[in-house]
CSV table of C-alpha atoms and ligand atoms in Angstrom, one decimal:
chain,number,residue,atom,x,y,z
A,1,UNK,CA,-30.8,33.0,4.5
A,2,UNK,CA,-29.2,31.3,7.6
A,3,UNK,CA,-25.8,29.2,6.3
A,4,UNK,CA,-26.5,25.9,7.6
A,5,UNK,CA,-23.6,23.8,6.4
A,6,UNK,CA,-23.8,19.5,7.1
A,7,UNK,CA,-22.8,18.2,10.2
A,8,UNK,CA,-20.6,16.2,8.1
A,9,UNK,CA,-18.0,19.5,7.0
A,10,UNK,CA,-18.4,21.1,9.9
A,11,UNK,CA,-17.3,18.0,11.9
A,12,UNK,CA,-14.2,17.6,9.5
A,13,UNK,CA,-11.3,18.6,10.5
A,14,UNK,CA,-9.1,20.7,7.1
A,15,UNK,CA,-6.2,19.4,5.7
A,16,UNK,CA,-3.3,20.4,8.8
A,17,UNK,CA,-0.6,20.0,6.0
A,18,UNK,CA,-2.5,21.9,3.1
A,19,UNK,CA,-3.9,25.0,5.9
A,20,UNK,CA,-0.5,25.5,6.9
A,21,UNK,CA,1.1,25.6,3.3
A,22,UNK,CA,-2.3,28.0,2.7
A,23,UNK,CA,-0.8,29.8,5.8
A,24,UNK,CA,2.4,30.0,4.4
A,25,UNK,CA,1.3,31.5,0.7
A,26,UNK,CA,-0.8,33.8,2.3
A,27,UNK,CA,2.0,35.5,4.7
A,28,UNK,CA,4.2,35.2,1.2
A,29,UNK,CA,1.3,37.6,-0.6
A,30,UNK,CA,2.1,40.1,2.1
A,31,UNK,CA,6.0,40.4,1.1
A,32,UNK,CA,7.0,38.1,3.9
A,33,UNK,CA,9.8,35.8,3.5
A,34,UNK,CA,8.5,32.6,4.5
A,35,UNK,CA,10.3,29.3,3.7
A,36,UNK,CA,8.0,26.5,3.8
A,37,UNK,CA,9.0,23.2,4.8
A,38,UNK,CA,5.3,22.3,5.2
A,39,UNK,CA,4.0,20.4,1.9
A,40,UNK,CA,5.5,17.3,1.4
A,41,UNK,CA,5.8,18.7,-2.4
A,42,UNK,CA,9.4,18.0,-4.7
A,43,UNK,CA,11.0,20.8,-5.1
A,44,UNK,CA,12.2,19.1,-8.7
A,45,UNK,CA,10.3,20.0,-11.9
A,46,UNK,CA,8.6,16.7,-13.4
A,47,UNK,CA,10.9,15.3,-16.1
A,48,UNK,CA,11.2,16.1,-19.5
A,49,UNK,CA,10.1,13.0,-20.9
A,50,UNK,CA,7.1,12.9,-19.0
A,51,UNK,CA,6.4,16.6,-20.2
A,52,UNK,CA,6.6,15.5,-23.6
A,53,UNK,CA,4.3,12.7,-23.1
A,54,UNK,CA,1.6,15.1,-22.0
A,55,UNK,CA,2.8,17.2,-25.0
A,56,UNK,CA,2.3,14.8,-27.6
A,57,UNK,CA,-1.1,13.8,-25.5
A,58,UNK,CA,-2.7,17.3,-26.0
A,59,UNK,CA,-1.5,17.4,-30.0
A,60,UNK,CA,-3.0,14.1,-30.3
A,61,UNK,CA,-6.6,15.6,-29.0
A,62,UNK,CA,-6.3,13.0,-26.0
A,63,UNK,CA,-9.6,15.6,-24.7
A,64,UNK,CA,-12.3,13.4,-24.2
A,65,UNK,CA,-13.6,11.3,-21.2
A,66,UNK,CA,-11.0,8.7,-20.0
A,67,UNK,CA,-13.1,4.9,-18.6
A,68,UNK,CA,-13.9,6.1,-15.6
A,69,UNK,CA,-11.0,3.6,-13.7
A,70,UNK,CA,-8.3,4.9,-16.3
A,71,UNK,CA,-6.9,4.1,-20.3
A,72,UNK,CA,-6.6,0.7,-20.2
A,73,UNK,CA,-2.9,1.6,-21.6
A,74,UNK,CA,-1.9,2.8,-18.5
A,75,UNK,CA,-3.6,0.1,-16.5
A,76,UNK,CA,-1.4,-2.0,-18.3
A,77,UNK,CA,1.6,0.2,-17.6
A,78,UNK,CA,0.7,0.0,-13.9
A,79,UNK,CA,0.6,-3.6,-13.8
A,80,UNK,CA,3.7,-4.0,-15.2
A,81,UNK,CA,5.3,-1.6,-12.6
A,82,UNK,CA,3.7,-3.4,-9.7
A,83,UNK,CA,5.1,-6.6,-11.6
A,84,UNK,CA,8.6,-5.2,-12.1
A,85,UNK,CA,9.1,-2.9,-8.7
A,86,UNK,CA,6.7,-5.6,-6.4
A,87,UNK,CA,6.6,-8.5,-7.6
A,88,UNK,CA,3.0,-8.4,-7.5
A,89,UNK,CA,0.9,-9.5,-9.9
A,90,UNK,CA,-2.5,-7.5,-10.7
A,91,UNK,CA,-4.7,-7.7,-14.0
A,92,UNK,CA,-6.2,-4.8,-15.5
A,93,UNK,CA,-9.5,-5.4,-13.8
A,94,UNK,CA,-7.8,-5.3,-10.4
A,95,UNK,CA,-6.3,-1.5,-11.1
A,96,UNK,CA,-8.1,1.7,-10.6
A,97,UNK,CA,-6.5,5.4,-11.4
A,98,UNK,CA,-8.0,8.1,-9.4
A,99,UNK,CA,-7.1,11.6,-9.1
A,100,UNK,CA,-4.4,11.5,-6.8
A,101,UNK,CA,-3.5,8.4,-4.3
A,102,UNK,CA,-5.8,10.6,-1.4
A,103,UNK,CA,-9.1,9.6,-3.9
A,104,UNK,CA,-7.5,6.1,-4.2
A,105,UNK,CA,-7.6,5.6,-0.4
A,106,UNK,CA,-11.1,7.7,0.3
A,107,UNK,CA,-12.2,5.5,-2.7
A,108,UNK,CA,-11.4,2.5,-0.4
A,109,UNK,CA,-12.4,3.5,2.8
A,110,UNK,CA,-15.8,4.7,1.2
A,111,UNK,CA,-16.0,1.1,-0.3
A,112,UNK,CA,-15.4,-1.3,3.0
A,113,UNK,CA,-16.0,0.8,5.6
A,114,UNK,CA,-19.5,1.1,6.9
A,115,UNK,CA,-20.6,3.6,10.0
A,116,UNK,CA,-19.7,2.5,13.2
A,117,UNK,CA,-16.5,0.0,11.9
A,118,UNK,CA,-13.2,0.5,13.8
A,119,UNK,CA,-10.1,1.1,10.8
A,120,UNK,CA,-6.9,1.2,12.9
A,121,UNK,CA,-4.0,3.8,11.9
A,122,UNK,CA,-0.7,3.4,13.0
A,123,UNK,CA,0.3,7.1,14.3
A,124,UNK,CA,1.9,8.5,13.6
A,125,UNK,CA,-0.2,8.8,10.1
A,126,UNK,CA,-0.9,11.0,7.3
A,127,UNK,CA,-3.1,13.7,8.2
A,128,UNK,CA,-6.2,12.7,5.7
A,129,UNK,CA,-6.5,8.9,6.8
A,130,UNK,CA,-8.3,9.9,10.2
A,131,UNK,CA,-10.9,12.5,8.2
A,132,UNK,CA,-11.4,10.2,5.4
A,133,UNK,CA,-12.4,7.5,8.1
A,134,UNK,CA,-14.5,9.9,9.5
A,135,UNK,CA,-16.2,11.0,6.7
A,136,UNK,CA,-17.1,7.3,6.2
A,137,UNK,CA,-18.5,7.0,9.6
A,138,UNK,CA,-16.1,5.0,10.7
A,139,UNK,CA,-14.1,5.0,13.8
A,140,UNK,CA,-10.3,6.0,13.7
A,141,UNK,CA,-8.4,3.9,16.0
A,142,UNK,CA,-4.7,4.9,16.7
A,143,UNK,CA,-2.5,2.6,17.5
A,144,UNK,CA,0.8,4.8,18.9
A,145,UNK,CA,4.2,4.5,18.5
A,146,UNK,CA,7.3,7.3,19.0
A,147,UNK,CA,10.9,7.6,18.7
A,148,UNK,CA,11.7,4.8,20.8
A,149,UNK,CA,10.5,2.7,18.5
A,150,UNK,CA,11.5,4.3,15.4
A,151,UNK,CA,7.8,5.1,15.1
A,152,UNK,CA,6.8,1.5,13.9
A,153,UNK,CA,4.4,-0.9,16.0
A,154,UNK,CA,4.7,-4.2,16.9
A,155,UNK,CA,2.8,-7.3,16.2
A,156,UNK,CA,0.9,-7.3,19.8
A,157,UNK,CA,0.4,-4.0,19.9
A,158,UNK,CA,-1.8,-4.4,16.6
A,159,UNK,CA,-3.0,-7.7,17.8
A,160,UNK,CA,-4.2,-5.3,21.5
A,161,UNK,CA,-6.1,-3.6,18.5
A,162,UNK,CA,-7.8,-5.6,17.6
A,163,UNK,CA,-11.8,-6.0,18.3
A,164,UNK,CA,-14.6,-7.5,16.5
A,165,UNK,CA,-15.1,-3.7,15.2
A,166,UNK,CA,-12.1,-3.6,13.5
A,167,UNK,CA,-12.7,-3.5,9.3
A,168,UNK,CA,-9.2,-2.2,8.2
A,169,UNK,CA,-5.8,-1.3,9.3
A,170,UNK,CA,-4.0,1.3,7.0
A,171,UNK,CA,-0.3,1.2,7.4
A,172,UNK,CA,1.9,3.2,5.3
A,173,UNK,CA,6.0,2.5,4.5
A,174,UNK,CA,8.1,5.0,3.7
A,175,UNK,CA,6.2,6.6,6.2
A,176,UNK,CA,4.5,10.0,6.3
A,177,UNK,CA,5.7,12.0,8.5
A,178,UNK,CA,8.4,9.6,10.2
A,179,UNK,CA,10.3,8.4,7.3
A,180,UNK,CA,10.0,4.7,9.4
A,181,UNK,CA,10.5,2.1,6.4
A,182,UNK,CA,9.2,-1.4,7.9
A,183,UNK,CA,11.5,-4.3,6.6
A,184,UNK,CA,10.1,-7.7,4.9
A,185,UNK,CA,10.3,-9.0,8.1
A,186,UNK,CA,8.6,-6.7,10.5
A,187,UNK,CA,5.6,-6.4,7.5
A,188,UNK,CA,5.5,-10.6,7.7
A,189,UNK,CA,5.3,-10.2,11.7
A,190,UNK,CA,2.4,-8.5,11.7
A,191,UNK,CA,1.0,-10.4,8.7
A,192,UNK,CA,1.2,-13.2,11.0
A,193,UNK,CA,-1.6,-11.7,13.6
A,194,UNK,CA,-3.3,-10.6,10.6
A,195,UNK,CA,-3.7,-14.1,9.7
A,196,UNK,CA,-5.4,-15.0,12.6
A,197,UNK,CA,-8.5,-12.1,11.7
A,198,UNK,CA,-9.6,-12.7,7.9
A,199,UNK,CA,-12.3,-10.7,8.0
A,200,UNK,CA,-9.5,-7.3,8.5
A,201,UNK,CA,-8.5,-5.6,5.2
A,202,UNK,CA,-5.3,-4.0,5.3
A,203,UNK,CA,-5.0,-0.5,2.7
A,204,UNK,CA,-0.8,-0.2,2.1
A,205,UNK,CA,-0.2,3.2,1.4
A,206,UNK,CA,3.0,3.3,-0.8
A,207,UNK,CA,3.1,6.7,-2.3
A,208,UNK,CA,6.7,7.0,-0.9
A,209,UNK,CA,7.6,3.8,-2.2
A,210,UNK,CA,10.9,5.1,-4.5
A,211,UNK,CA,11.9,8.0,-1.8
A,212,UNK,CA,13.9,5.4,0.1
A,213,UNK,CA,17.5,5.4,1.3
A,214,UNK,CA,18.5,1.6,1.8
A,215,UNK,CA,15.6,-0.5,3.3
A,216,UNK,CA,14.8,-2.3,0.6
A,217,UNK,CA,10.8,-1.4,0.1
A,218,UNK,CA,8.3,-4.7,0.2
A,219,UNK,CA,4.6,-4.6,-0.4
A,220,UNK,CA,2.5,-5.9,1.8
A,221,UNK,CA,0.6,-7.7,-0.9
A,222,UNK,CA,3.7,-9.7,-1.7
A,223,UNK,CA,2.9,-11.8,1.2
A,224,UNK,CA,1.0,-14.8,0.2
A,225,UNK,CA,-2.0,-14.8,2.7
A,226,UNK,CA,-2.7,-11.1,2.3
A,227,UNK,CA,-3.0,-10.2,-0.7
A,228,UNK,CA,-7.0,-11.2,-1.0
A,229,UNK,CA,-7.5,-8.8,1.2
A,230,UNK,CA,-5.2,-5.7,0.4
A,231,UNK,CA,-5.3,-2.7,-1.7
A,232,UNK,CA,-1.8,-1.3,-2.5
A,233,UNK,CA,-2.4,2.2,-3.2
A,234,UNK,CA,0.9,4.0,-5.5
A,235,UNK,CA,0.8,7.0,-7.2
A,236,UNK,CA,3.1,9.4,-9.2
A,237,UNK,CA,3.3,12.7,-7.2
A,238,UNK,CA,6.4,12.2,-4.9
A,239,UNK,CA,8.6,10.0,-7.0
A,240,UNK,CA,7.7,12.0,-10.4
A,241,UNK,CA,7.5,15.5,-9.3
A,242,UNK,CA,3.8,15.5,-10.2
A,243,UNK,CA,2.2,16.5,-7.2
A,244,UNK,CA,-0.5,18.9,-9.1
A,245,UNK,CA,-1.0,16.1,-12.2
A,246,UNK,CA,-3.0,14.0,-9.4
A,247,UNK,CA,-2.8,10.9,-10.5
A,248,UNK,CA,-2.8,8.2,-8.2
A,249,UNK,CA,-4.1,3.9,-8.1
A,250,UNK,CA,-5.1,1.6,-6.4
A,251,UNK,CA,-4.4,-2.7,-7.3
A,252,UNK,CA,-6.8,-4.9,-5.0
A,253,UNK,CA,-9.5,-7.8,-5.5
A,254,UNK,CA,-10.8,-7.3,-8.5
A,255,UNK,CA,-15.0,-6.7,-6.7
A,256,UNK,CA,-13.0,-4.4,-5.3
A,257,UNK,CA,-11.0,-2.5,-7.6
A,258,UNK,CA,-15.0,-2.6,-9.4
A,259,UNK,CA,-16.8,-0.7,-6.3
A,260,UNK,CA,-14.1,1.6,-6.0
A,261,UNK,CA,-14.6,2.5,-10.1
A,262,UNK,CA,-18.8,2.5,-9.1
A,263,UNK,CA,-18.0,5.3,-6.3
A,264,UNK,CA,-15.4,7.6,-8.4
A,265,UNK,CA,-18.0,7.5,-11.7
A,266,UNK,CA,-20.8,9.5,-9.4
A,267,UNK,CA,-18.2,11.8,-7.9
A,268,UNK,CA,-15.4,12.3,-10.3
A,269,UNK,CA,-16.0,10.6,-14.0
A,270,UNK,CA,-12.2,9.7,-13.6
A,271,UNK,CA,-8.6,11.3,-13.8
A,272,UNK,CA,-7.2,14.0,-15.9
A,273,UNK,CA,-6.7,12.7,-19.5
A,274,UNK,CA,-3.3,14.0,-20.5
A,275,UNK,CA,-1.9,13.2,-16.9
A,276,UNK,CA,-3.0,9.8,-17.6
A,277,UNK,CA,-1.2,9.6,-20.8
A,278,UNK,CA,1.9,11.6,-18.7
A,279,UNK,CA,1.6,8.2,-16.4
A,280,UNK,CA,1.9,5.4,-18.9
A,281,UNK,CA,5.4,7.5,-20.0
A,282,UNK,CA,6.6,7.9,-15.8
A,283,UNK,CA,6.1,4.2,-14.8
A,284,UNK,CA,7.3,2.5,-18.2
A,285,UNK,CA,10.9,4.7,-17.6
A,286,UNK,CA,13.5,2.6,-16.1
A,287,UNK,CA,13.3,3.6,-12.5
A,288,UNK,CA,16.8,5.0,-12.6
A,289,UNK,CA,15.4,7.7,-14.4
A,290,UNK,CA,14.3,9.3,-11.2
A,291,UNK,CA,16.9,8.3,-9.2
A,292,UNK,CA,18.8,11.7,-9.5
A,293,UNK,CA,16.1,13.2,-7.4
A,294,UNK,CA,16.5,10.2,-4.5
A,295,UNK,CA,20.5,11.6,-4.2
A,296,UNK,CA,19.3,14.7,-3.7
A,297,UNK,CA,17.3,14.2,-1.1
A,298,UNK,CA,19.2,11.6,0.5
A,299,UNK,CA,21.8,14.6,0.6
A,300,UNK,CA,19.3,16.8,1.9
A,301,UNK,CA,18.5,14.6,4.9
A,302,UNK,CA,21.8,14.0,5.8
A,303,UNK,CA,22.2,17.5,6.4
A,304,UNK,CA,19.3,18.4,7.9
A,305,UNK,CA,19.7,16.0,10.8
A,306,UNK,CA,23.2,16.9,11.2
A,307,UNK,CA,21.8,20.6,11.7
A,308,UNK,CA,18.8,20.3,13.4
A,309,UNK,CA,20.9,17.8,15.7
A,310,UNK,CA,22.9,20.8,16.7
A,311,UNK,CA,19.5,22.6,18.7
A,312,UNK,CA,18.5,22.0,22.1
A,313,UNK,CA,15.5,19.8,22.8
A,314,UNK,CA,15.2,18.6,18.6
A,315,UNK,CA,15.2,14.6,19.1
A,316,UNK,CA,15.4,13.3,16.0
A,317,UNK,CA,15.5,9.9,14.6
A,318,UNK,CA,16.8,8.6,11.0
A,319,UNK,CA,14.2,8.3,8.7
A,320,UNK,CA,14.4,5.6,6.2
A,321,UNK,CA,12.6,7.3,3.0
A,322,UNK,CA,10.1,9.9,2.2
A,323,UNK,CA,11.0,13.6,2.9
A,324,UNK,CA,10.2,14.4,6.2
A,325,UNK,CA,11.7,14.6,9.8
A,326,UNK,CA,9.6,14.5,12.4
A,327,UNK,CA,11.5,15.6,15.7
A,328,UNK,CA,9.9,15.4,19.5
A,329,UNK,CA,9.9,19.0,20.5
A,330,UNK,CA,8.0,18.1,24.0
A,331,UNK,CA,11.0,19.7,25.4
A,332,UNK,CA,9.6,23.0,24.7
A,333,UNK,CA,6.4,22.6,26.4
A,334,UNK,CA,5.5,25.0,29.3
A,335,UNK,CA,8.5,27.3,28.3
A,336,UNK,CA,8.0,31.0,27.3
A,337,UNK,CA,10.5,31.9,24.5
A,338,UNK,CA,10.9,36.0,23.6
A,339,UNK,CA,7.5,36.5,25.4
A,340,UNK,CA,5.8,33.7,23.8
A,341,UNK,CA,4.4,30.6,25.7
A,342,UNK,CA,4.5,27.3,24.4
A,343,UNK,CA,1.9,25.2,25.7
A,344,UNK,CA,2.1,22.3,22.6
A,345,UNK,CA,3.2,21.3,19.4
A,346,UNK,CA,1.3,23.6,17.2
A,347,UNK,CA,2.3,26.6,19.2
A,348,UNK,CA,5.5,25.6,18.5
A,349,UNK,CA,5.3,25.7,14.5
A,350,UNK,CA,2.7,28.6,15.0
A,351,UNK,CA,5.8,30.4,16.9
A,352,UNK,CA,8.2,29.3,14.0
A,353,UNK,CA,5.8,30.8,11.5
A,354,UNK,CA,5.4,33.9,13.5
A,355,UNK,CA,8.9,34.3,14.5
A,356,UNK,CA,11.2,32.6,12.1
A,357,UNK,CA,9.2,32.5,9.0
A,358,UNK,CA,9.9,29.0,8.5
A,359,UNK,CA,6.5,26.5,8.0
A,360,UNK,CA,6.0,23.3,9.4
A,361,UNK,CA,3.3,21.0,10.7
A,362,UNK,CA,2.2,20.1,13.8
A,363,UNK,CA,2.6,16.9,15.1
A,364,UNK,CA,-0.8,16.7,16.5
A,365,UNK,CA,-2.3,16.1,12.7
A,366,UNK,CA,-0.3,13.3,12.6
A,367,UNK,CA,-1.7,11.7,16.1
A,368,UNK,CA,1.9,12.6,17.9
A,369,UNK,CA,1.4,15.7,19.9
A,370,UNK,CA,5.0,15.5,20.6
A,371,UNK,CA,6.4,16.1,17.1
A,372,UNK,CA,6.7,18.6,14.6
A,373,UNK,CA,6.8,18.2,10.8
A,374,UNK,CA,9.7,19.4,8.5
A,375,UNK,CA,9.7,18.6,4.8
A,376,UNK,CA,13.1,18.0,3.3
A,377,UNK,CA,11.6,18.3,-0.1
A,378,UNK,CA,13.5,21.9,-0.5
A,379,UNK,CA,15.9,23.5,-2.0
A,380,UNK,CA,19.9,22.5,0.2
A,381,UNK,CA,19.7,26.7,0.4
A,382,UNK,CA,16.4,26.9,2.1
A,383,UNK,CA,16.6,23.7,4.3
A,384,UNK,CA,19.9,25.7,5.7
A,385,UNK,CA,18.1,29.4,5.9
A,386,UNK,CA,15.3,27.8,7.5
A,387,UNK,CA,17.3,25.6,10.5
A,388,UNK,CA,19.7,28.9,11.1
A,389,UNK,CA,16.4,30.8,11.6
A,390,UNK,CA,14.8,28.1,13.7
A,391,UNK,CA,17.8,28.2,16.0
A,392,UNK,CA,17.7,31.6,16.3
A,393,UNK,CA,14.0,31.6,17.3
A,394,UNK,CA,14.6,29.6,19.8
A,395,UNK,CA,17.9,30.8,21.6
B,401,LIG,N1,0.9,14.4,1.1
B,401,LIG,C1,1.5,15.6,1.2
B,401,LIG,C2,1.8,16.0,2.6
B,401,LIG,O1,1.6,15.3,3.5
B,401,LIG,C3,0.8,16.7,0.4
B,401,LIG,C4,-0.3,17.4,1.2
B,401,LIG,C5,-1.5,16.6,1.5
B,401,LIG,O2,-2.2,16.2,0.6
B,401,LIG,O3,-1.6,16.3,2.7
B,401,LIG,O4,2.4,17.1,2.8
C-alpha cells in the first residue's frame, strides 16, 4: 500500500525544541554525554505538596471522566489565581483546562481563526505558534524585533501590521526564547493601536508568568478595553515543575471559553484527572511556595551571561524572566571551525551537538535566524560543563 500521509502533516513543520531534545536522548542512548540545554523543562522535581495532592487524588478513586473544560474546583481555583496574581476577574464559565497551555492556544487559534486570516506573532516566538496557525489555515505574520530592541516591538511597528486580514496577534511576556518582559506601559502602548482595530483578538501567552526577575508581570487583560477580546492563556508546567502533568487554561469571553470546550470534547474528552486535582493544590499555595526555584534560576542566569559573555561573537542581552538566553551568533556565519562550515544558525547548534555535546535550539524556529537557544533550566554544574565545552568548540 502506497503511504500517503495529508498534506496537512507533511506541510507541518515538527516541534524544533522537542526534535532537538529527541536528538539529544537519542545520542544519550548511545553512551554519549550530552548536556541538553534544549527543553525549556525545570530541572526541579514538582513539590511535595502538590505530589500529595495527586496522592490523595488516586486513593480517593478521582479515575473517571473530568467535564470536558475541567472540575469545576479547580476552575474555581484558577479564578482565584488570576484574581489574586492579575487582578483579573474571570467566572467559572470563562475558564477552560486543557492538557497543557500548547492545547489552550491550538484550542484558540482553532476557534477564531478561519483559513486565509493573518494572526501576527511577535518573533521572536515560541516554536508551536507558527504551526498551530498553520494547521488552522491561517497566515503567520511575523512582526521582527532583535537585540537592539531587547527583542520587544513597538506600537507602529504592530500598527505597520496591521491589514484588514489580520484576526489575532499572539504576544507572549516573560518571553520564549528572549526572556523580554514588556512593562504595564509598553503592554498599554500597544493596547492603544489595538483600540483603534476591534475586530483583532489578542491571545497572551503567560506560561512564564512567575519565572521573572524584577519587571513586575501585567496581563494584558488587565487593561480595560481589551479584555473582550483576550484570552490569557497560564498553565502549571514552568512555575510548578510539572512539565509532563500537562495541564494548562485558558480565561476569555465566556462564547469563547464555550467553543474552545466544543473543540477539545471531539479531540481530547479533557485533562488528566489527578493532575487536575494536583492543580487546585499548585495555584491555591501562596506563591512563595515556588519562589525557591525563581532564586535558583535567577542565580543561574546570572552566571550564565557572565560566562557566555566571556566568548567571542555571543551577544547577549538580559532577559527579564523565563529560562532562556537567546544570543546572536551571526558572527559565526561563513566561518569554517575544526573543518566544519557554518553557513546559519542551526549549523551552529548542529556543530555544538556534534562537537561539544551540548543541545540547543536554533534560532530559526523562533523566526530569528540570528540566534540560538540555551535553556537555563539546568543544573549550576551542567550550565558551567556545557559553556566550557561550547568555548572549547569554538576556539
Ligand atoms: N515550551 C518548552 C520549550 O519551548 C517545551 C517544549 C515545547 O513544547 O516546545 O522548550
Amino acid at each position: 500500500m502506497k503511504e500517503s500521509l495529508s498534506n496537512r502533516i507533511q506541510s507541518l513543520p515538527a516541534s524544533a525544541t522537542l526534535a532537538m531534545a529527541a536528538k539529544a536522548r537519542e545520542l544519550k542512548n548511545q553512551g554519549v554525554n550530552v548536556i541538553g540545554l534544549s527543553l525549556g523543562e525545570p530541572d526541579f522535581n514538582t513539590p511535595d505538596f502538590i505530589k500529595q495532592a495527586a496522592i490523595q487524588a488516586v486513593n480517593h478513586n478521582y479515575n473517571s471522566y473530568t467535564p470536558v473544560d475541567g472540575y469545576v474546583a479547580l476552575k474555581e481555583a484558577i479564578c482565584r489565581k488570576f484574581k489574586r496574581d492579575n487582578q483579573l476577574d474571570y467566572s467559572p464559565s470563562q475558564i477552560v483546562v486543557s492538557t497543557g497551555a500548547k492545547q489552550s492556544i491550538a484550542n484558540a487559534i482553532q476557534v477564531l481563526v478561519d483559513p486565509g486570516d493573518d494572526v501576527l506573532l511577535v518573533a521572536p516566538y515560541w516554536v508551536s505558534y507558527s504551526a498551530i496557525v498553520l494547521l488552522a489555515e491561517g497566515n503567520p505574520i511575523e512582526i521582527y524585533s532583535d537585540i537592539k530592541t531587547d527583542f520587544k516591538i513597538t506600537p507602529e511597528q504592530l500598527e505597520k501590521s496591521i491589514t484588514p486580514k489580520t484576526k489575532m496577534v499572539v504576544i507572549n511576556s516573560p518571553n520564549n526564547p528572549s526572556g523580554s518582559v514588556y512593562t504595564e506601559a509598553e503592554y498599554r502602548a500597544l493596547a492603544a493601536v489595538l483600540e483603534k482595530y476591534p475586530d483583532i483578538y489578542i491571545l497572551s501567552d503567560e506560561i512564564y508568568e512567575h519565572i521573572n526577575y524584577g519587571v513586575p508581570h501585567f496581563s494584558f487583560a488587565q487593561i480595560p478595553s481589551m479584555y473582550n477580546r483576550t484570552l490569557t492563556v497560564n498553565g502549571v508546567a514552568k512555575a510548578f515543575a510539572m512539565t509532563g502533568w500537562r495541564i494548562g487554561y485558558l480565561g476569555a469571553p465566556e462564547w469563547i471559553a464555550k467553543a474552545c470546550t466544543k473543540m477539545q470534547g471531539q479531540i481530547t474528552s479533557g485533562a488528566n484527572c489527578i493532575a487536575q486535582r494536583a492543580t487546585i493544590a499548585a495555584l491555591d499555595g501562596p506563591v512563595a511556595n515556588i519562589q525557591y526555584m525563581v532564586d535558583e534560576f535567577a542565580t543561574r542566569r546570572e552566571r550564565i551571561l557572565e560566562l557566555l559573555s566571556n566568548i567571542e561573537g555571543f551577544v547577549l542581552n538580559q532577559p527579564k524572566g523565563a529560562f532562556y538566553v537567546f544570543p546572536d551568533i551571526s558572527h559565526y556565519f561563513g566561518k569554517t571551525i575544526k573543518g566544519k562550515t557554518i553557513g546559519n544558525a542551526s549549523d551552529f547548534a548542529l556543530y555544538l551537538l556534534e562537537e561539544a555535546h551540548v543541545a540547543t535550539v536554533t534560532g530559526d524556529a523562533f523566526g530569528c535566524p540570528n540566534n540560538i537557544r540555551i535553556s537555563y533550566a539546568a543544573s549550576m554544574e551542567n550550565i558551567e560543563e556545557a559553556v566550557a565545552r561550547i568555548q572549547q568548540a569554538l576556539t
